[in-house]
CSV table of C-alpha atoms in Angstrom, one decimal:
chain,number,residue,atom,x,y,z
A,277,UNK,CA,95.8,116.4,195.1
A,278,UNK,CA,94.1,114.3,197.8
A,279,UNK,CA,94.3,110.5,197.9
A,280,UNK,CA,90.6,110.4,197.1
A,281,UNK,CA,91.1,112.5,194.0
A,282,UNK,CA,94.0,110.4,192.9
A,283,UNK,CA,92.0,107.2,193.0
A,284,UNK,CA,89.0,108.9,191.3
A,285,UNK,CA,91.3,110.0,188.5
A,286,UNK,CA,92.5,106.4,187.8
A,287,UNK,CA,89.3,104.6,187.3
A,288,UNK,CA,88.7,102.1,184.5
A,289,UNK,CA,86.2,103.2,182.0
A,290,UNK,CA,84.1,100.1,181.8
A,291,UNK,CA,81.2,101.6,180.0
A,292,UNK,CA,81.6,99.2,177.0
A,293,UNK,CA,81.7,96.2,179.3
A,294,UNK,CA,78.4,97.3,180.8
A,295,UNK,CA,76.8,98.2,177.5
A,296,UNK,CA,77.7,94.8,175.9
A,297,UNK,CA,77.4,92.7,179.0
A,298,UNK,CA,80.7,91.1,178.2
A,299,UNK,CA,84.4,91.5,179.1
A,300,UNK,CA,86.6,89.4,176.7
A,301,UNK,CA,89.8,90.3,178.5
A,302,UNK,CA,91.6,88.4,181.3
A,303,UNK,CA,89.4,85.3,180.8
A,304,UNK,CA,89.9,82.6,183.5
A,305,UNK,CA,91.9,79.8,181.7
A,306,UNK,CA,92.0,76.5,183.6
A,307,UNK,CA,94.0,74.3,181.2
A,308,UNK,CA,97.0,74.2,178.9
A,309,UNK,CA,96.7,74.7,175.2
A,310,UNK,CA,95.3,71.3,174.2
A,311,UNK,CA,92.8,70.6,171.5
A,312,UNK,CA,90.3,72.4,173.7
A,313,UNK,CA,90.7,75.1,176.3
A,314,UNK,CA,89.0,75.1,179.7
A,315,UNK,CA,87.6,78.4,180.8
A,316,UNK,CA,85.5,78.6,184.0
A,317,UNK,CA,85.0,74.9,183.8
A,318,UNK,CA,83.8,74.8,180.2
A,319,UNK,CA,85.4,73.5,177.0
A,320,UNK,CA,86.2,76.1,174.4
A,321,UNK,CA,87.7,76.0,170.9
A,322,UNK,CA,90.8,78.2,171.2
A,323,UNK,CA,91.4,80.5,168.3
A,324,UNK,CA,93.0,83.2,170.5
A,325,UNK,CA,96.5,82.0,171.4
A,326,UNK,CA,99.6,82.7,169.4
A,327,UNK,CA,100.4,78.9,169.5
A,328,UNK,CA,100.9,78.8,165.7
A,329,UNK,CA,102.6,75.4,165.3
A,330,UNK,CA,100.9,74.0,168.4
A,331,UNK,CA,103.9,73.1,170.6
A,332,UNK,CA,103.2,75.1,173.8
A,333,UNK,CA,101.9,71.9,175.5
A,334,UNK,CA,104.3,69.5,173.9
A,335,UNK,CA,105.3,66.6,176.2
A,336,UNK,CA,109.0,66.7,175.1
A,337,UNK,CA,109.3,70.4,175.9
A,338,UNK,CA,107.6,69.9,179.3
A,339,UNK,CA,110.0,67.1,180.0
A,340,UNK,CA,113.0,69.3,179.1
A,341,UNK,CA,111.7,72.0,181.4
A,342,UNK,CA,111.1,69.6,184.3
A,343,UNK,CA,114.6,68.2,183.9
A,344,UNK,CA,116.1,71.7,184.0
A,345,UNK,CA,114.1,72.5,187.2
A,346,UNK,CA,115.5,69.3,188.7
A,347,UNK,CA,119.0,70.4,187.8
A,348,UNK,CA,118.9,74.2,188.4
A,349,UNK,CA,115.9,74.7,190.6
A,350,UNK,CA,113.5,77.5,189.8
A,351,UNK,CA,115.8,80.5,189.5
A,352,UNK,CA,119.4,81.5,189.7
A,353,UNK,CA,118.1,84.6,191.6
A,354,UNK,CA,120.4,87.0,189.9
A,355,UNK,CA,120.7,89.3,186.9
A,356,UNK,CA,122.5,87.7,183.9
A,357,UNK,CA,125.5,90.0,184.3
A,358,UNK,CA,126.0,88.8,187.9
A,359,UNK,CA,125.4,85.1,188.5
A,360,UNK,CA,122.1,84.6,186.6
A,361,UNK,CA,123.7,83.4,183.4
A,362,UNK,CA,123.2,79.6,183.2
A,363,UNK,CA,125.3,77.6,180.7
A,364,UNK,CA,121.9,77.1,179.0
A,365,UNK,CA,121.8,80.8,178.4
A,366,UNK,CA,125.0,80.8,176.4
A,367,UNK,CA,124.0,77.6,174.5
A,368,UNK,CA,120.6,78.9,173.6
A,369,UNK,CA,121.8,82.3,172.6
A,370,UNK,CA,124.0,80.6,170.0
A,371,UNK,CA,121.3,78.2,169.0
A,372,UNK,CA,118.8,81.1,168.4
A,373,UNK,CA,121.4,83.0,166.4
A,374,UNK,CA,122.1,80.0,164.2
A,375,UNK,CA,118.4,79.5,163.8
A,376,UNK,CA,117.7,82.9,162.4
A,377,UNK,CA,121.0,83.2,160.6
A,378,UNK,CA,122.7,85.9,162.7
A,379,UNK,CA,126.0,86.1,164.6
A,380,UNK,CA,125.0,86.6,168.2
A,381,UNK,CA,122.0,87.0,170.5
A,382,UNK,CA,120.9,88.1,174.0
A,383,UNK,CA,117.8,86.9,175.7
A,384,UNK,CA,115.5,89.1,177.8
A,385,UNK,CA,112.7,88.0,180.2
A,386,UNK,CA,110.2,89.3,177.6
A,387,UNK,CA,110.2,90.7,174.1
A,388,UNK,CA,108.4,93.8,175.4
A,389,UNK,CA,111.4,94.4,177.6
A,390,UNK,CA,113.8,93.7,174.7
A,391,UNK,CA,112.1,96.2,172.4
A,392,UNK,CA,111.8,98.7,175.2
A,393,UNK,CA,115.4,98.4,176.1
A,394,UNK,CA,116.9,98.3,172.7
A,395,UNK,CA,116.6,101.9,171.7
A,396,UNK,CA,117.7,103.4,175.0
A,397,UNK,CA,121.0,101.5,174.5
A,398,UNK,CA,121.7,102.4,170.9
A,399,UNK,CA,120.0,105.7,170.1
A,400,UNK,CA,120.5,109.3,171.2
A,401,UNK,CA,118.5,112.5,171.2
A,402,UNK,CA,120.1,113.7,167.9
A,403,UNK,CA,119.0,110.6,166.0
A,404,UNK,CA,115.9,109.9,164.1
A,405,UNK,CA,113.8,106.8,164.3
A,406,UNK,CA,111.5,106.1,161.3
A,407,UNK,CA,108.8,103.6,162.4
A,408,UNK,CA,105.8,101.9,160.8
A,409,UNK,CA,102.8,103.6,162.2
A,410,UNK,CA,101.2,100.3,163.2
A,411,UNK,CA,104.3,99.0,165.0
A,412,UNK,CA,103.8,97.2,168.3
A,413,UNK,CA,103.5,99.2,171.6
A,414,UNK,CA,106.8,97.7,172.9
A,415,UNK,CA,108.7,99.3,169.9
A,416,UNK,CA,106.8,102.6,170.2
A,417,UNK,CA,107.4,102.9,173.9
A,418,UNK,CA,111.0,102.0,173.4
A,419,UNK,CA,111.5,104.6,170.7
A,420,UNK,CA,109.6,107.3,172.7
A,421,UNK,CA,111.9,106.7,175.7
A,422,UNK,CA,114.9,107.9,173.6
A,423,UNK,CA,113.5,111.4,173.2
A,424,UNK,CA,114.8,111.7,169.6
A,425,UNK,CA,112.8,112.6,166.5
A,426,UNK,CA,110.2,110.0,165.6
A,427,UNK,CA,108.9,109.8,162.1
A,428,UNK,CA,106.1,107.3,161.7
A,429,UNK,CA,105.6,106.1,158.1
A,430,UNK,CA,102.4,104.7,156.5
A,431,UNK,CA,102.0,101.0,157.1
A,432,UNK,CA,104.1,98.9,154.8
A,433,UNK,CA,104.3,101.9,152.4
A,434,UNK,CA,107.8,102.0,150.8
A,435,UNK,CA,107.1,105.3,149.0
A,436,UNK,CA,106.3,107.0,152.2
A,437,UNK,CA,109.2,105.4,154.0
A,438,UNK,CA,111.6,106.6,151.3
A,439,UNK,CA,110.1,110.1,151.6
A,440,UNK,CA,110.9,110.1,155.3
A,441,UNK,CA,114.4,108.7,154.7
A,442,UNK,CA,115.2,111.5,152.2
A,443,UNK,CA,114.2,114.1,154.8
A,444,UNK,CA,116.3,112.5,157.6
A,445,UNK,CA,119.8,113.0,156.3
A,446,UNK,CA,120.6,115.7,158.8
A,447,UNK,CA,120.5,113.2,161.7
A,448,UNK,CA,123.5,111.3,163.1
A,449,UNK,CA,121.9,107.8,163.2
A,450,UNK,CA,118.8,106.8,161.2
A,451,UNK,CA,116.9,103.8,162.3
A,452,UNK,CA,114.0,102.2,160.4
A,453,UNK,CA,111.8,100.1,162.7
A,454,UNK,CA,109.1,97.7,161.7
A,455,UNK,CA,107.6,94.3,162.3
A,456,UNK,CA,107.6,91.2,160.1
A,457,UNK,CA,104.1,90.1,160.7
A,458,UNK,CA,101.6,92.7,161.9
A,459,UNK,CA,99.6,90.6,164.2
A,460,UNK,CA,96.3,92.4,164.2
A,461,UNK,CA,95.6,91.7,160.6
A,462,UNK,CA,98.4,89.4,159.4
A,463,UNK,CA,100.1,91.6,156.8
A,464,UNK,CA,103.8,91.0,156.2
A,465,UNK,CA,106.3,93.8,155.8
A,466,UNK,CA,108.2,94.1,152.4
A,467,UNK,CA,111.4,93.7,154.4
A,468,UNK,CA,113.8,92.9,151.6
A,469,UNK,CA,112.8,96.3,150.0
A,470,UNK,CA,113.0,98.0,153.3
A,471,UNK,CA,116.5,96.7,153.9
A,472,UNK,CA,117.5,98.0,150.4
A,473,UNK,CA,116.1,101.4,151.2
A,474,UNK,CA,118.1,101.4,154.4
A,475,UNK,CA,121.3,100.6,152.5
A,476,UNK,CA,120.5,103.4,150.0
A,477,UNK,CA,120.1,106.0,152.8
A,478,UNK,CA,122.6,104.8,155.4
A,479,UNK,CA,119.9,103.7,157.9
A,480,UNK,CA,119.9,100.8,160.3
A,481,UNK,CA,117.0,98.4,159.9
A,482,UNK,CA,115.4,97.0,163.1
A,483,UNK,CA,112.9,94.2,162.6
A,484,UNK,CA,110.6,92.7,165.2
A,485,UNK,CA,109.9,89.1,164.1
A,486,UNK,CA,107.7,88.1,167.0
A,487,UNK,CA,104.9,86.7,164.8
A,488,UNK,CA,107.3,85.5,162.2
A,489,UNK,CA,109.8,83.3,164.0
A,490,UNK,CA,108.6,79.7,163.9
A,491,UNK,CA,105.8,80.8,161.5
A,492,UNK,CA,107.0,82.1,158.2
A,493,UNK,CA,109.8,81.1,155.9
A,494,UNK,CA,110.2,77.7,154.2
A,495,UNK,CA,111.6,76.1,157.4
A,496,UNK,CA,110.0,78.4,159.9
A,497,UNK,CA,113.1,80.5,160.5
A,498,UNK,CA,111.2,83.8,160.2
A,499,UNK,CA,111.3,87.0,158.2
A,500,UNK,CA,115.0,86.8,157.0
A,501,UNK,CA,114.4,83.4,155.5
A,502,UNK,CA,111.0,84.4,154.2
A,503,UNK,CA,112.4,87.5,152.5
A,504,UNK,CA,115.5,85.7,151.2
A,505,UNK,CA,117.8,88.1,153.1
A,506,UNK,CA,121.4,86.9,153.6
A,507,UNK,CA,124.1,88.6,155.6
A,508,UNK,CA,121.6,90.9,157.3
A,509,UNK,CA,123.4,94.0,158.7
A,510,UNK,CA,120.7,95.3,160.9
A,511,UNK,CA,119.1,94.4,164.3
A,512,UNK,CA,116.6,91.6,164.8
A,513,UNK,CA,114.2,91.1,167.8
A,514,UNK,CA,111.6,88.4,168.4
A,515,UNK,CA,109.3,87.0,171.1
A,516,UNK,CA,109.9,83.5,172.3
A,517,UNK,CA,106.4,83.4,173.7
A,518,UNK,CA,104.4,82.9,170.5
A,519,UNK,CA,105.2,80.2,168.0
A,520,UNK,CA,108.2,79.1,170.1
A,521,UNK,CA,105.6,78.5,172.8
A,522,UNK,CA,107.3,79.8,175.8
A,523,UNK,CA,108.5,83.1,177.3
A,524,UNK,CA,111.2,85.7,176.7
A,525,UNK,CA,112.5,87.9,173.9
A,526,UNK,CA,115.7,87.9,171.9
A,527,UNK,CA,117.8,90.6,170.2
A,528,UNK,CA,120.2,89.4,167.6
A,529,UNK,CA,122.7,90.8,165.1
A,530,UNK,CA,126.3,91.5,164.7
A,531,UNK,CA,128.4,90.0,167.5
A,532,UNK,CA,130.1,93.3,168.3
A,533,UNK,CA,126.7,95.0,168.9
A,534,UNK,CA,125.4,92.2,171.0
A,535,UNK,CA,128.6,92.3,173.2
A,536,UNK,CA,128.0,96.1,173.5
A,537,UNK,CA,124.4,95.5,174.5
A,538,UNK,CA,125.4,93.0,177.2
A,539,UNK,CA,127.0,95.8,179.1
A,540,UNK,CA,124.8,98.7,178.1
A,541,UNK,CA,121.2,97.5,178.0
A,542,UNK,CA,119.8,98.2,181.4
A,543,UNK,CA,116.7,96.2,180.7
A,544,UNK,CA,118.9,93.1,180.4
A,545,UNK,CA,121.6,93.9,182.9
A,546,UNK,CA,119.3,94.8,185.8
A,547,UNK,CA,116.5,92.3,185.4
A,548,UNK,CA,116.6,88.9,187.0
A,549,UNK,CA,117.7,86.5,184.3
A,550,UNK,CA,115.2,84.3,182.5
A,551,UNK,CA,115.1,81.1,184.3
A,552,UNK,CA,117.0,77.9,183.3
A,553,UNK,CA,113.8,75.9,182.9
A,554,UNK,CA,112.4,78.4,180.4
A,555,UNK,CA,115.7,78.3,178.5
A,556,UNK,CA,115.7,74.5,178.4
A,557,UNK,CA,112.1,74.6,177.1
A,558,UNK,CA,113.0,77.0,174.3
A,559,UNK,CA,116.1,74.9,173.3
A,560,UNK,CA,113.8,71.9,172.9
A,561,UNK,CA,111.2,73.9,171.0
A,562,UNK,CA,113.9,75.1,168.5
A,563,UNK,CA,115.0,71.4,168.1
A,564,UNK,CA,111.4,70.4,167.3
A,565,UNK,CA,110.9,73.2,164.8
A,566,UNK,CA,114.2,72.3,163.1
A,567,UNK,CA,113.1,68.7,162.7
A,568,UNK,CA,109.3,69.0,162.3
A,569,UNK,CA,108.4,72.3,160.8
A,570,UNK,CA,107.3,70.8,157.5
A,571,UNK,CA,104.6,68.8,159.3
A,572,UNK,CA,103.6,71.4,162.0
A,573,UNK,CA,103.8,74.3,159.6
A,574,UNK,CA,101.9,72.4,157.0
A,575,UNK,CA,99.1,71.8,159.4
A,576,UNK,CA,99.1,75.4,160.5
A,577,UNK,CA,98.8,76.6,156.9
A,578,UNK,CA,96.1,74.0,156.1
A,579,UNK,CA,94.0,75.1,159.0
A,580,UNK,CA,94.5,78.8,158.2
A,581,UNK,CA,93.5,78.3,154.6
A,582,UNK,CA,90.5,76.2,155.5
A,583,UNK,CA,89.2,78.7,158.0
A,584,UNK,CA,90.0,81.7,155.8
A,585,UNK,CA,88.4,80.3,152.7
A,586,UNK,CA,85.3,79.2,154.5
A,587,UNK,CA,84.7,82.5,156.2
A,588,UNK,CA,85.1,84.4,152.9
A,589,UNK,CA,82.7,82.0,151.2
A,590,UNK,CA,80.3,82.5,154.0
A,591,UNK,CA,80.3,86.3,153.3
A,592,UNK,CA,82.4,87.5,156.2
A,593,UNK,CA,84.6,90.5,155.6
A,594,UNK,CA,88.1,89.1,156.2
A,595,UNK,CA,91.2,91.2,156.3
A,596,UNK,CA,93.8,90.6,153.6
A,597,UNK,CA,96.7,88.7,155.1
A,598,UNK,CA,99.7,86.8,154.1
A,599,UNK,CA,100.4,85.3,157.6
A,600,UNK,CA,98.4,82.5,159.3
A,601,UNK,CA,96.2,85.0,161.0
A,602,UNK,CA,92.5,85.5,160.1
A,603,UNK,CA,90.9,88.7,161.2
A,604,UNK,CA,87.2,89.4,160.7
A,605,UNK,CA,86.3,93.1,160.2
A,606,UNK,CA,83.7,94.0,162.8
A,607,UNK,CA,83.7,97.8,162.8
A,608,UNK,CA,82.9,99.8,166.0
A,609,UNK,CA,84.1,98.7,169.4
A,610,UNK,CA,80.6,97.8,170.4
A,611,UNK,CA,80.0,95.6,167.4
A,612,UNK,CA,83.4,94.0,167.9
A,613,UNK,CA,82.8,93.1,171.5
A,614,UNK,CA,79.3,91.9,170.8
A,615,UNK,CA,80.5,89.5,168.1
A,616,UNK,CA,83.3,88.3,170.5
A,617,UNK,CA,80.5,87.7,173.0
A,618,UNK,CA,78.5,85.7,170.4
A,619,UNK,CA,81.6,83.6,169.7
A,620,UNK,CA,82.1,83.1,173.4
A,621,UNK,CA,78.5,82.0,174.0
A,622,UNK,CA,79.2,79.4,171.2
A,623,UNK,CA,82.3,78.3,173.0
A,624,UNK,CA,84.9,79.9,170.7
A,625,UNK,CA,87.6,82.1,172.1
A,626,UNK,CA,89.0,84.7,169.7
A,627,UNK,CA,90.7,88.0,170.2
A,628,UNK,CA,88.9,91.3,169.7
A,629,UNK,CA,90.9,94.4,168.9
A,630,UNK,CA,89.2,97.7,169.4
A,631,UNK,CA,90.2,101.4,169.5
A,632,UNK,CA,92.9,102.5,170.5
A,633,UNK,CA,94.6,99.2,169.6
A,634,UNK,CA,93.2,99.7,166.1
A,635,UNK,CA,92.0,102.9,164.5
A,636,UNK,CA,88.5,104.1,165.5
A,637,UNK,CA,85.7,102.0,164.1
A,638,UNK,CA,88.1,99.6,162.5
A,639,UNK,CA,87.7,96.8,165.1
A,640,UNK,CA,88.6,93.2,164.2
A,641,UNK,CA,88.4,89.8,165.7
A,642,UNK,CA,91.6,87.9,165.2
A,643,UNK,CA,91.7,84.1,164.9
A,644,UNK,CA,94.8,81.9,164.9
A,645,UNK,CA,94.3,78.2,164.4
A,646,UNK,CA,97.1,76.4,166.2
A,647,UNK,CA,98.5,73.2,164.6
A,648,UNK,CA,97.6,71.5,167.9
A,649,UNK,CA,93.9,71.5,167.1
A,650,UNK,CA,92.2,68.5,165.6
A,651,UNK,CA,90.8,68.6,162.1
A,652,UNK,CA,87.3,67.9,163.6
A,653,UNK,CA,87.7,70.9,166.0
A,654,UNK,CA,88.6,73.2,163.1
A,655,UNK,CA,85.5,71.9,161.2
A,656,UNK,CA,83.4,72.5,164.3
A,657,UNK,CA,84.6,76.1,164.6
A,658,UNK,CA,83.9,76.7,160.9
A,659,UNK,CA,80.4,75.3,161.3
A,660,UNK,CA,79.7,77.5,164.3
A,661,UNK,CA,81.0,80.6,162.5
A,662,UNK,CA,78.7,79.8,159.5
A,663,UNK,CA,75.7,79.4,161.9
A,664,UNK,CA,76.2,82.8,163.5
A,665,UNK,CA,77.3,84.7,160.5
A,666,UNK,CA,73.9,86.4,160.2
A,667,UNK,CA,74.7,88.0,163.6
A,668,UNK,CA,77.6,90.0,162.2
A,669,UNK,CA,76.3,90.4,158.7
A,670,UNK,CA,73.0,91.9,159.9
A,671,UNK,CA,74.7,94.0,162.5
A,672,UNK,CA,76.1,96.6,160.1
B,257,UNK,CA,97.9,125.5,145.4
B,258,UNK,CA,96.6,127.5,148.4
B,259,UNK,CA,98.2,126.7,151.7
B,260,UNK,CA,95.0,125.3,153.1
B,261,UNK,CA,94.5,123.0,150.1
B,262,UNK,CA,98.1,121.9,150.5
B,263,UNK,CA,97.6,121.1,154.2
B,264,UNK,CA,94.4,119.2,153.5
B,265,UNK,CA,96.2,117.2,150.8
B,266,UNK,CA,99.1,116.4,153.3
B,267,UNK,CA,96.6,115.3,155.9
B,268,UNK,CA,94.8,113.0,153.5
B,269,UNK,CA,98.1,111.6,152.1
B,270,UNK,CA,99.6,110.9,155.6
B,271,UNK,CA,96.5,109.5,157.3
B,272,UNK,CA,95.0,107.7,154.3
B,273,UNK,CA,91.8,109.5,155.4
B,274,UNK,CA,88.8,109.1,153.1
B,275,UNK,CA,86.6,111.5,154.9
B,276,UNK,CA,85.9,115.0,153.7
B,277,UNK,CA,88.2,117.6,155.2
B,278,UNK,CA,87.7,121.3,155.2
B,279,UNK,CA,89.4,124.2,157.0
B,280,UNK,CA,87.4,123.7,160.2
B,281,UNK,CA,87.5,119.9,160.4
B,282,UNK,CA,88.9,119.0,163.9
B,283,UNK,CA,91.3,116.2,163.1
B,284,UNK,CA,91.4,114.9,166.6
B,285,UNK,CA,87.7,114.8,167.5
B,286,UNK,CA,86.3,114.3,164.0
B,287,UNK,CA,89.0,112.4,162.1
B,288,UNK,CA,90.3,110.6,165.2
B,289,UNK,CA,93.9,111.1,164.1
B,290,UNK,CA,96.2,109.7,166.8
B,291,UNK,CA,99.5,111.0,168.0
B,292,UNK,CA,101.5,109.2,165.3
B,293,UNK,CA,99.1,110.6,162.7
B,294,UNK,CA,99.7,114.1,164.0
B,295,UNK,CA,103.4,113.6,163.9
B,296,UNK,CA,103.2,112.4,160.3
B,297,UNK,CA,101.2,115.5,159.3
B,298,UNK,CA,103.6,117.9,161.1
B,299,UNK,CA,106.8,116.4,159.6
B,300,UNK,CA,105.2,116.3,156.1
B,301,UNK,CA,104.4,120.0,156.5
B,302,UNK,CA,108.0,120.7,157.7
B,303,UNK,CA,109.4,118.8,154.8
B,304,UNK,CA,107.1,120.6,152.3
B,305,UNK,CA,108.0,124.1,153.5
B,306,UNK,CA,111.6,123.4,154.7
B,307,UNK,CA,110.7,124.7,158.2
B,308,UNK,CA,110.8,123.4,161.8
B,309,UNK,CA,107.6,123.9,163.7
B,310,UNK,CA,107.9,124.7,167.4
B,311,UNK,CA,106.6,121.8,169.7
B,312,UNK,CA,104.4,124.3,171.6
B,313,UNK,CA,102.6,125.2,168.4
B,314,UNK,CA,102.0,121.6,167.5
B,315,UNK,CA,100.1,121.1,170.7
B,316,UNK,CA,97.6,123.7,169.5
B,317,UNK,CA,97.0,122.4,166.0
B,318,UNK,CA,93.5,120.9,165.8
B,319,UNK,CA,92.2,122.3,162.5
B,320,UNK,CA,93.6,123.2,159.1
B,321,UNK,CA,92.8,126.8,159.8
B,322,UNK,CA,95.0,126.8,162.9
B,323,UNK,CA,97.9,125.3,161.0
B,324,UNK,CA,97.5,127.8,158.1
B,325,UNK,CA,97.3,130.8,160.5
B,326,UNK,CA,100.5,129.7,162.4
B,327,UNK,CA,102.4,129.0,159.1
B,328,UNK,CA,101.5,132.4,157.7
B,329,UNK,CA,102.3,134.3,160.9
B,330,UNK,CA,105.4,132.6,162.0
B,331,UNK,CA,107.0,130.2,159.5
B,332,UNK,CA,106.6,131.1,155.8
């Protein structure tokens, strides 16, 4: 193949962008996550970030981060297994473990990396991985890299999961992989029941709590608290870049497994360690959540209920959801992008999901109202959505 | 139940598809079933008939008829 042919083969299909006259992706953000968001010099109401409890721009976290930069500089310029493991790393690993109620943790530069790296360290070709068919790309890609049998099961469907478990007994290790909160629509996995099924069939549960940690559970500790699971025997992963308001990903579980992972997970061992400043920021964020979740979480749920109820009353088709995520059903990719454009023209930033991120013609626009927004901002967003509802309701 | 009816029922059950499916429905182009959906269908068929389908055959399955023909010729 010639160089010319190579580049011709790897061209972006931007037909939809031209057709709709709008590209909602890679917007040019010029501010932090305050009450408003500045995009290309203009103020927007931000319903797009995963800043659930609104702490991403918290002054105390910024101060902790700056202090760490002053002490450690920007990077230790090494992998954690070499000399990249700051004392902050050990302290935060334990703090995160205690927070979610597990024995031990490791911290990766991202949760995508954690999920990608997990399975190559613990699974083999003769195993089977049973995975919710709507699981995140990071889990799917991680599972695919193993080269073992993959059995997807119907989303949050216990009967279908059990059928798959029954037919997997001839494999050496059986893993059941799912997410706590499915972020496109806001459904929550029946995880206590999934864990029970795993116990019944000798499978190892793996839960990705990226949209659950700092969000669900009475004190914001995530899916294990939410589901009332004590003495969890499985594997837990989570992003530290959503409600925790920072960057990185964690894998937690039994101490023996985490010790094994420290010396066998290439995604951890051979990546430059997450920087001390990030670790200090996460440590502060966890302290804030432990002390203030009742207030921050209360505001998050209040805004979620306000937006959700108003949209349903206005006639919008809103996805069923248990989590503080409100997704409008918009249909085809074109209709989805056109409604995102309408929102953008009205200075609201929300997240459109189109095929292949969702099944064909099942596009949605996701809205997350961070607790950092003012009451008046949420009211303004609701009023705008009411004003433009005819646009989506007539566009069927 | 005829094999074709059984396969249609498996496809519907494993993809939660509400569209009409007949022997010639192309489940990639018409039903937009993704790679995970295809895996779910194949494993459900394997479980149903206690067989193991060759990966090379799976690549060629695009309609119910193609699956039925392969099952009858090679697997059951």
